[in-house]
Coordinates of C-alpha atoms and ligand atoms in Angstrom, one line a residue:
M1 CA 71.5 124.6 106.3
S2 CA 75.3 124.9 106.1
G3 CA 77.3 122.8 103.8
T4 CA 79.2 119.6 104.5
V5 CA 82.8 118.9 103.7
V6 CA 85.0 115.8 103.9
M7 CA 88.7 116.5 104.6
K8 CA 91.2 113.6 104.2
F9 CA 94.7 113.8 105.7
G10 CA 97.3 111.4 104.4
G11 CA 100.1 109.7 106.4
T12 CA 102.7 112.4 106.1
S13 CA 100.1 115.0 107.2
V14 CA 99.5 113.3 110.5
A15 CA 103.0 111.8 111.0
D16 CA 103.8 113.3 114.5
A17 CA 102.1 115.1 117.3
E18 CA 102.7 118.5 115.8
R19 CA 101.2 117.6 112.5
I20 CA 98.1 116.0 114.1
K21 CA 97.6 119.2 116.0
R22 CA 98.0 121.2 112.7
A23 CA 95.4 119.0 111.0
A24 CA 93.2 119.5 114.0
R25 CA 93.5 123.2 113.7
R26 CA 92.6 123.1 110.0
I27 CA 89.6 120.9 110.7
V28 CA 88.4 123.3 113.4
A29 CA 88.9 126.3 111.1
K30 CA 86.5 124.7 108.6
R31 CA 84.0 124.0 111.4
E32 CA 84.3 127.6 112.5
E33 CA 83.4 128.7 108.9
G34 CA 80.0 127.1 109.7
L35 CA 80.6 123.8 107.8
R36 CA 79.8 120.3 109.0
V37 CA 83.0 118.4 108.9
V38 CA 83.9 114.8 108.5
A39 CA 87.7 114.1 108.5
V40 CA 89.2 110.9 107.3
L41 CA 92.7 110.2 108.5
S42 CA 95.4 107.8 107.4
A43 CA 97.8 106.0 109.6
R44 CA 100.7 108.1 110.9
G45 CA 103.8 108.3 108.7
K46 CA 105.1 104.9 107.8
T47 CA 102.9 103.1 110.3
T48 CA 101.2 100.8 107.7
D49 CA 104.6 99.8 106.3
E50 CA 105.8 99.0 109.9
L51 CA 102.7 97.0 110.6
I52 CA 103.3 95.0 107.4
S53 CA 106.9 94.3 108.4
W54 CA 105.8 93.2 111.9
A55 CA 103.6 90.6 110.3
Q56 CA 106.4 89.5 108.0
E57 CA 108.6 89.0 111.0
I58 CA 106.1 86.5 112.3
S59 CA 104.9 84.8 109.2
P60 CA 106.0 84.7 105.5
H61 CA 102.5 84.8 104.2
P62 CA 100.2 86.1 106.9
D63 CA 96.5 85.2 106.9
P64 CA 94.8 88.1 105.1
R65 CA 92.0 88.3 107.7
E66 CA 94.5 88.7 110.5
M67 CA 96.5 91.2 108.4
D68 CA 93.4 93.4 108.2
M69 CA 92.9 93.2 111.9
L70 CA 96.5 94.5 112.3
L71 CA 96.5 97.1 109.5
S72 CA 93.3 98.7 110.5
T73 CA 94.8 99.8 113.8
G74 CA 97.1 102.4 112.2
E75 CA 94.3 104.7 111.2
R76 CA 92.4 104.3 114.4
Q77 CA 95.4 105.7 116.3
S78 CA 95.4 108.8 114.2
C79 CA 91.7 109.4 114.6
A80 CA 91.7 109.0 118.4
L81 CA 94.7 111.3 118.7
C82 CA 93.2 113.9 116.4
A83 CA 89.9 113.8 118.3
M84 CA 91.8 114.6 121.5
A85 CA 93.5 117.5 119.8
I86 CA 90.2 118.9 118.5
N87 CA 88.5 118.5 122.0
D88 CA 91.4 120.6 123.4
L89 CA 90.6 123.3 120.9
G90 CA 87.2 123.6 122.4
H91 CA 85.2 121.6 119.9
R92 CA 83.5 118.3 120.3
A93 CA 84.9 115.5 118.2
I94 CA 84.1 111.8 117.9
S95 CA 86.4 109.2 116.3
L96 CA 84.9 106.2 114.5
T97 CA 86.4 103.0 113.0
G98 CA 85.4 102.2 109.4
S99 CA 82.9 99.7 110.8
Q100 CA 81.3 102.2 113.2
A101 CA 81.1 104.7 110.3
G102 CA 79.0 102.2 108.4
I103 CA 81.5 101.3 105.6
V104 CA 80.4 97.9 104.4
T105 CA 82.7 96.0 102.0
D106 CA 83.0 92.7 100.2
T107 CA 85.1 89.9 101.8
S108 CA 88.4 90.4 99.8
H109 CA 90.7 90.9 102.6
T110 CA 93.5 93.5 102.1
K111 CA 91.9 94.9 99.0
A112 CA 88.2 95.0 99.8
R113 CA 85.7 97.0 97.8
I114 CA 83.1 99.3 99.4
L115 CA 79.6 97.9 98.8
E116 CA 77.6 100.3 100.8
V117 CA 77.9 103.2 103.3
R118 CA 75.4 103.3 106.1
A119 CA 76.1 106.8 107.3
D120 CA 73.4 107.2 109.9
R121 CA 75.8 107.4 112.8
I122 CA 77.9 110.1 111.1
R123 CA 74.8 112.1 110.3
E124 CA 73.6 111.9 113.9
A125 CA 76.9 113.0 115.2
L126 CA 77.0 115.9 112.7
D127 CA 73.4 116.9 113.7
D128 CA 74.6 116.9 117.3
G129 CA 77.3 119.5 116.3
R130 CA 80.2 117.2 116.4
I131 CA 83.3 117.0 114.2
V132 CA 83.4 113.4 113.0
L133 CA 86.8 111.6 112.5
V134 CA 86.7 108.4 110.5
A135 CA 89.5 105.9 110.3
G136 CA 90.4 105.6 106.6
F137 CA 91.3 102.5 104.6
Q138 CA 88.9 100.1 106.4
G139 CA 85.4 98.7 106.7
V140 CA 83.5 95.7 107.8
S141 CA 82.7 92.9 105.4
T142 CA 79.4 91.3 104.7
A143 CA 80.8 88.4 106.8
K144 CA 81.3 90.9 109.8
D145 CA 85.1 90.9 109.6
V146 CA 87.4 93.9 109.6
T147 CA 88.7 94.6 106.1
T148 CA 91.1 97.1 104.5
L149 CA 90.8 98.8 101.1
G150 CA 94.2 98.4 99.6
R151 CA 97.2 100.7 99.8
G152 CA 96.1 104.3 99.6
G153 CA 92.6 103.3 100.5
S154 CA 91.9 106.2 102.8
D155 CA 91.3 108.3 99.6
T156 CA 88.4 105.9 98.8
T157 CA 87.0 106.1 102.3
A158 CA 86.9 109.9 102.0
V159 CA 85.2 109.9 98.6
A160 CA 82.7 107.2 99.6
L161 CA 81.7 109.2 102.7
A162 CA 81.5 112.4 100.7
A163 CA 79.0 110.6 98.4
A164 CA 77.0 109.1 101.3
I165 CA 76.6 112.3 103.2
D166 CA 76.2 114.4 100.0
A167 CA 79.2 116.6 100.8
D168 CA 80.0 119.6 98.6
E169 CA 83.6 118.6 98.2
C170 CA 86.0 115.9 99.2
E171 CA 89.3 117.6 100.0
I172 CA 92.4 115.3 99.9
Y173 CA 95.2 117.0 101.9
T174 CA 98.6 115.5 101.1
D175 CA 102.3 116.2 101.1
V176 CA 102.4 117.7 97.6
S177 CA 100.3 120.7 96.5
G178 CA 98.2 118.8 94.0
V179 CA 98.4 116.5 91.0
F180 CA 101.5 117.2 88.9
S181 CA 102.5 116.4 85.4
A182 CA 104.8 113.8 86.9
D183 CA 105.8 112.7 90.4
P184 CA 107.5 115.8 91.7
R185 CA 109.9 113.5 93.7
I186 CA 111.3 112.3 90.3
V187 CA 110.8 115.4 88.2
P188 CA 111.3 118.5 90.4
D189 CA 110.1 120.9 87.7
A190 CA 106.9 119.0 87.1
R191 CA 103.9 121.3 86.6
K192 CA 100.9 121.4 89.0
L193 CA 97.7 120.8 87.1
P194 CA 94.9 123.2 88.3
M195 CA 92.3 120.8 86.8
V196 CA 92.4 117.2 85.5
S197 CA 89.5 115.3 84.0
F198 CA 88.2 112.1 85.5
E199 CA 89.2 110.3 82.3
E200 CA 92.8 111.3 82.6
M201 CA 93.0 110.9 86.4
L202 CA 91.7 107.4 86.1
E203 CA 94.5 106.5 83.7
M204 CA 97.1 108.3 85.8
S205 CA 96.0 106.5 89.0
A206 CA 95.8 103.2 87.3
S207 CA 99.3 103.6 85.9
G208 CA 101.0 104.5 89.2
A209 CA 100.2 108.1 90.2
G210 CA 99.5 107.1 93.8
V211 CA 98.5 110.6 94.8
L212 CA 94.9 109.5 94.4
Q213 CA 94.0 105.8 94.8
L214 CA 92.4 104.5 91.6
R215 CA 89.2 103.4 93.3
S216 CA 88.7 106.8 94.8
V217 CA 88.7 108.3 91.4
E218 CA 86.3 105.7 90.0
Y219 CA 84.0 106.2 93.0
A220 CA 84.0 110.0 92.6
R221 CA 83.2 109.7 88.9
N222 CA 80.4 107.3 89.5
H223 CA 78.8 109.3 92.3
G224 CA 79.5 112.8 91.1
V225 CA 81.9 113.7 94.0
R226 CA 84.1 116.8 93.5
I227 CA 87.7 116.0 94.6
H228 CA 90.1 118.7 95.5
C229 CA 93.6 117.4 96.0
R230 CA 95.8 120.0 97.9
S231 CA 98.7 120.5 100.3
S232 CA 98.2 120.1 104.0
F233 CA 101.1 122.5 104.5
D234 CA 99.6 125.6 102.9
D235 CA 96.3 127.2 101.7
A236 CA 97.1 127.4 98.0
P237 CA 94.5 125.8 95.7
G238 CA 95.5 122.4 94.5
T239 CA 94.0 120.2 91.7
V240 CA 90.3 119.7 91.1
V241 CA 89.2 116.6 89.3
V242 CA 86.4 117.5 86.9
G243 CA 84.1 116.1 84.3
E244 CA 85.4 115.9 80.7
D245 CA 83.1 118.8 79.7
V246 CA 84.8 121.2 82.1
T247 CA 88.4 120.9 81.2
V248 CA 89.5 123.8 79.0
E249 CA 93.0 122.8 78.1
N250 CA 93.4 119.7 76.0
P251 CA 97.1 119.2 75.7
L252 CA 98.5 116.3 73.8
I253 CA 100.0 114.8 76.9
T254 CA 99.0 115.8 80.4
A255 CA 101.3 113.7 82.5
V256 CA 104.0 111.0 82.7
T257 CA 103.3 108.4 85.4
H258 CA 105.3 105.5 86.6
S259 CA 105.3 102.4 88.8
T260 CA 108.2 100.5 90.2
G261 CA 106.1 97.8 91.9
E262 CA 105.7 95.4 88.9
A263 CA 106.6 91.8 88.4
R264 CA 106.6 89.9 85.2
V265 CA 105.5 86.3 85.0
T266 CA 106.5 84.4 81.9
L267 CA 104.8 81.1 81.1
T268 CA 106.6 78.8 78.6
G269 CA 105.3 75.8 76.7
V270 CA 101.7 77.0 76.9
P271 CA 99.6 74.5 74.8
D272 CA 98.5 76.2 71.6
T273 CA 94.9 75.2 71.9
P274 CA 91.7 77.1 72.4
G275 CA 90.6 77.7 76.0
V276 CA 94.0 77.6 77.6
A277 CA 94.4 81.3 78.0
G278 CA 90.9 81.5 79.5
R279 CA 91.7 78.8 82.1
L280 CA 94.9 80.6 83.1
A281 CA 93.2 84.0 83.4
T282 CA 90.4 82.4 85.4
V283 CA 92.7 80.9 88.1
L284 CA 94.3 84.3 88.4
A285 CA 91.0 86.2 88.6
E286 CA 89.7 83.7 91.2
A287 CA 92.8 84.4 93.3
N288 CA 92.0 88.1 93.0
V289 CA 95.3 88.9 91.2
N290 CA 95.2 92.0 89.0
V291 CA 96.8 91.1 85.7
D292 CA 98.0 94.2 83.8
M293 CA 99.8 93.7 80.5
I294 CA 99.6 90.5 78.6
V295 CA 101.7 89.4 75.7
Q296 CA 101.5 86.1 73.9
N297 CA 104.0 84.8 71.3
E298 CA 102.9 82.2 68.8
P299 CA 104.9 78.9 69.0
V300 CA 108.1 78.9 67.0
S301 CA 107.1 75.6 65.3
E302 CA 104.0 73.5 65.0
G303 CA 103.4 71.4 68.1
A304 CA 105.7 73.6 70.3
G305 CA 104.1 75.5 73.1
A306 CA 103.6 79.3 73.1
D307 CA 105.1 81.8 75.5
M308 CA 102.9 84.1 77.5
S309 CA 104.0 87.0 79.7
F310 CA 102.0 89.2 81.9
T311 CA 102.7 91.8 84.6
V312 CA 101.2 91.7 88.1
P313 CA 101.7 94.0 91.1
R314 CA 104.9 92.6 92.8
D315 CA 102.9 92.2 96.0
D316 CA 100.6 89.7 94.2
L317 CA 103.4 87.6 92.7
H318 CA 103.3 84.9 95.4
T319 CA 99.5 84.6 95.1
A320 CA 99.8 84.5 91.3
R321 CA 102.4 81.7 91.4
T322 CA 100.4 79.7 94.0
A323 CA 97.3 80.0 91.9
L324 CA 98.9 79.0 88.7
E325 CA 100.9 76.0 90.0
P326 CA 98.3 73.3 89.8
L327 CA 97.2 74.2 86.3
A328 CA 100.8 74.7 85.1
A329 CA 101.7 71.2 86.4
E330 CA 98.6 69.7 84.7
L331 CA 99.5 71.4 81.3
G332 CA 103.2 71.1 81.5
I333 CA 103.8 74.9 81.5
G334 CA 107.0 76.4 82.9
V335 CA 106.5 79.4 85.2
H336 CA 109.2 82.1 85.5
A337 CA 109.1 85.4 87.3
D338 CA 111.1 88.7 87.1
E339 CA 110.5 90.8 90.2
S340 CA 112.2 94.0 89.2
M341 CA 110.2 95.5 86.5
G342 CA 108.9 99.0 86.3
K343 CA 106.4 100.8 84.0
V344 CA 106.3 104.3 82.6
S345 CA 103.2 105.7 80.9
V346 CA 102.2 108.9 79.1
V347 CA 98.6 110.0 79.6
G348 CA 96.7 112.7 77.6
A349 CA 93.3 113.1 76.2
G350 CA 94.8 114.9 73.2
M351 CA 96.3 111.6 72.1
K352 CA 92.9 110.5 70.7
T353 CA 93.2 112.9 67.8
H354 CA 97.0 113.0 67.3
P355 CA 98.9 110.1 65.9
G356 CA 102.6 109.8 66.4
V357 CA 102.7 109.8 70.2
A358 CA 103.7 106.1 70.4
A359 CA 106.5 106.7 67.9
K360 CA 107.8 109.5 70.0
V361 CA 107.6 107.6 73.2
F362 CA 109.5 104.6 71.8
T363 CA 112.1 106.9 70.1
V364 CA 112.7 108.9 73.3
L365 CA 113.2 105.7 75.4
G366 CA 115.4 104.2 72.6
E367 CA 117.6 107.3 72.5
A368 CA 118.0 107.1 76.3
G369 CA 119.2 103.5 75.9
I370 CA 116.2 102.1 77.7
N371 CA 114.9 98.7 76.5
I372 CA 111.1 98.4 76.2
E373 CA 110.1 94.9 77.4
M374 CA 106.3 95.2 76.9
I375 CA 103.8 97.7 75.7
S376 CA 100.1 98.4 76.2
T377 CA 97.9 101.2 75.2
S378 CA 94.4 102.7 75.8
P379 CA 92.9 105.6 73.7
I380 CA 94.6 108.1 76.0
R381 CA 97.6 106.2 77.4
I382 CA 100.7 104.5 76.3
S383 CA 102.6 102.3 78.8
C384 CA 106.0 100.6 78.5
V385 CA 107.4 98.0 80.9
V386 CA 111.1 98.8 81.4
P387 CA 113.7 97.5 83.8
G388 CA 112.9 98.7 87.3
D389 CA 116.1 100.7 87.7
K390 CA 115.6 102.6 84.5
V391 CA 112.2 104.1 85.6
P392 CA 113.4 107.5 86.9
E393 CA 115.5 108.1 83.8
A394 CA 112.6 107.1 81.6
V395 CA 110.2 109.4 83.3
R396 CA 112.5 112.4 83.1
A397 CA 113.3 111.8 79.4
L398 CA 109.6 111.6 78.5
H399 CA 108.6 114.6 80.6
S400 CA 111.2 116.7 79.0
A401 CA 110.6 115.4 75.4
F402 CA 106.9 116.3 75.7
E403 CA 107.8 119.7 77.2
L404 CA 105.5 119.3 80.2
S405 CA 107.3 121.6 82.6
G406 CA 105.4 124.6 81.3
P407 CA 105.9 128.2 82.4
D408 CA 103.5 128.0 85.4
T409 CA 105.5 125.2 87.0
I410 CA 104.7 125.4 90.7
R411 CA 107.2 123.6 92.9
P412 CA 105.8 121.7 95.9
E413 CA 105.8 124.2 98.7
Q414 CA 107.2 121.7 101.1
P415 CA 110.8 121.0 100.6
F416 CA 111.3 117.3 100.0
G417 CA 114.1 117.3 102.5
E418 CA 111.6 117.4 105.3
F419 CA 109.9 114.2 104.4
A420 CA 112.1 112.6 101.7
S421 CA 111.8 108.8 101.9
Ligands
LIG1 P1 99.2 110.5 101.4 O1 99.9 109.8 102.5 O2 98.9 111.9 101.7 O3 98.0 109.7 100.9 P2 100.6 109.5 99.1 O4 102.0 109.2 99.4 O5 99.7 108.4 99.0 O6 100.2 110.6 100.2 O7 100.5 110.4 97.7 C1 101.3 111.5 97.6 C2 102.5 111.2 96.8 O8 102.2 110.8 95.5 C3 103.5 112.4 96.6 O9 104.3 112.6 97.7 C4 104.2 112.1 95.3 O10 105.5 111.6 95.5 C5 103.3 110.9 94.7 N1 103.0 111.2 93.3 C6 103.1 110.3 92.3 N2 102.7 110.8 91.2 C7 102.3 112.0 91.4 C8 101.7 113.1 90.6 N3 101.5 112.9 89.3 N4 101.4 114.2 91.2 C9 101.6 114.4 92.5 N5 102.1 113.5 93.3 C10 102.4 112.3 92.8
LIG2 N1 97.6 103.7 105.6 C1 97.2 103.1 104.3 C2 98.4 103.0 103.4 O1 99.5 103.4 103.8 C3 96.1 103.8 103.6 C4 96.3 105.2 103.2 O2 97.2 105.8 103.7 O3 95.5 105.7 102.4 O4 98.3 102.5 102.3
LIG3 MG1 97.7 108.1 99.6

């Protein structure tokens, strides 16, 4: 029997009628090679951002369940339109919502996790010779409500389907030609990585390289799915995410990543007694807020409270504050927030065996006059929280200091002018 492939097209790749037709032609070309094809599409262009702003015009803090009803419509539009284009090319397509495709999630609206994929309907359609289009970024919860999977979630839909139908490869078609040594929008001479290990890609996605959603990389590693991230505008090979045993190169640093969507919460006067940190962390965890870096300073004098700072995604700041309020009031803790923080990270498996990377990172940032506000590390990553407006400069300084541009730098084929945001 012929092989099966999952092809995922991101928002820029289906932004207008011409691009949807182009994606349709690519999908059909795969089918004509004899493969069974499932395509996962994102919402067109900036549709998801627009839907979010519509909600905000109506309500400052929309009900998450209703938010998901709204957001899930963007990817449905893309799939229905692409199915029409494929039918016009003489093939038979069927579009499915996440729910129809059997994607079952937990009940955490706007950032649901996939629990199970019941892919019978997809298999039947494939057996019937159809091309199956699945609306990315969504599923149905165990409480039978529509859910969405968090920003960038169509990547995870694609990987989960690839695992469920045992596809040979999950191709992620996007607006850059692969995974680069830094975001090519910030570092134009960043190098395309032909291969990257799951270990490094997990750290890169977790620290802001939105080219692959973190959960898609986790899912692929756990289920043995081969991801090939490539350009939707040309045929050049992109980046394959591989097991640690496969990567040949082991450079000291592989990539510099960044995020500008961070907020810092500082708690003052935190009682210096056992159990308080646990209670604070518990209310945040119960509100499903993802706390990243945490720093605690001992009280300056006996009896005085301690200070504790942590970062959260800016989108979670309101939820974090609301969750903390009752406990903060009970314990007499002051809550302060700084919304404009950014984070810059260096990632590389070679770091495990080479000391001195942190010293170099701090020195480079210092020489660039960039103040480091917080630091966190893993065995293969060093992250610094810096003022939000200093992020691009910090990324460029580190990319250049670690000489990541390499001789085989491949510029993104698509000039950024065409889709610059
Ligand atoms: P899509 O809509 O196709 O899912 P995304 O916008 O989610 O596309 O992801 C692609 C974008 O990721 C690129 O346009 C690029 O700006 C950004 N990006 C950030 N870091 C990297 C990186 N290290 N390599 C490649 N792209 C990156
Ligand atoms: N449309 C969603 C977003 O913009 C999901 C995705 O594109 O993967 O985040
Ligand atoms: Mg994406």
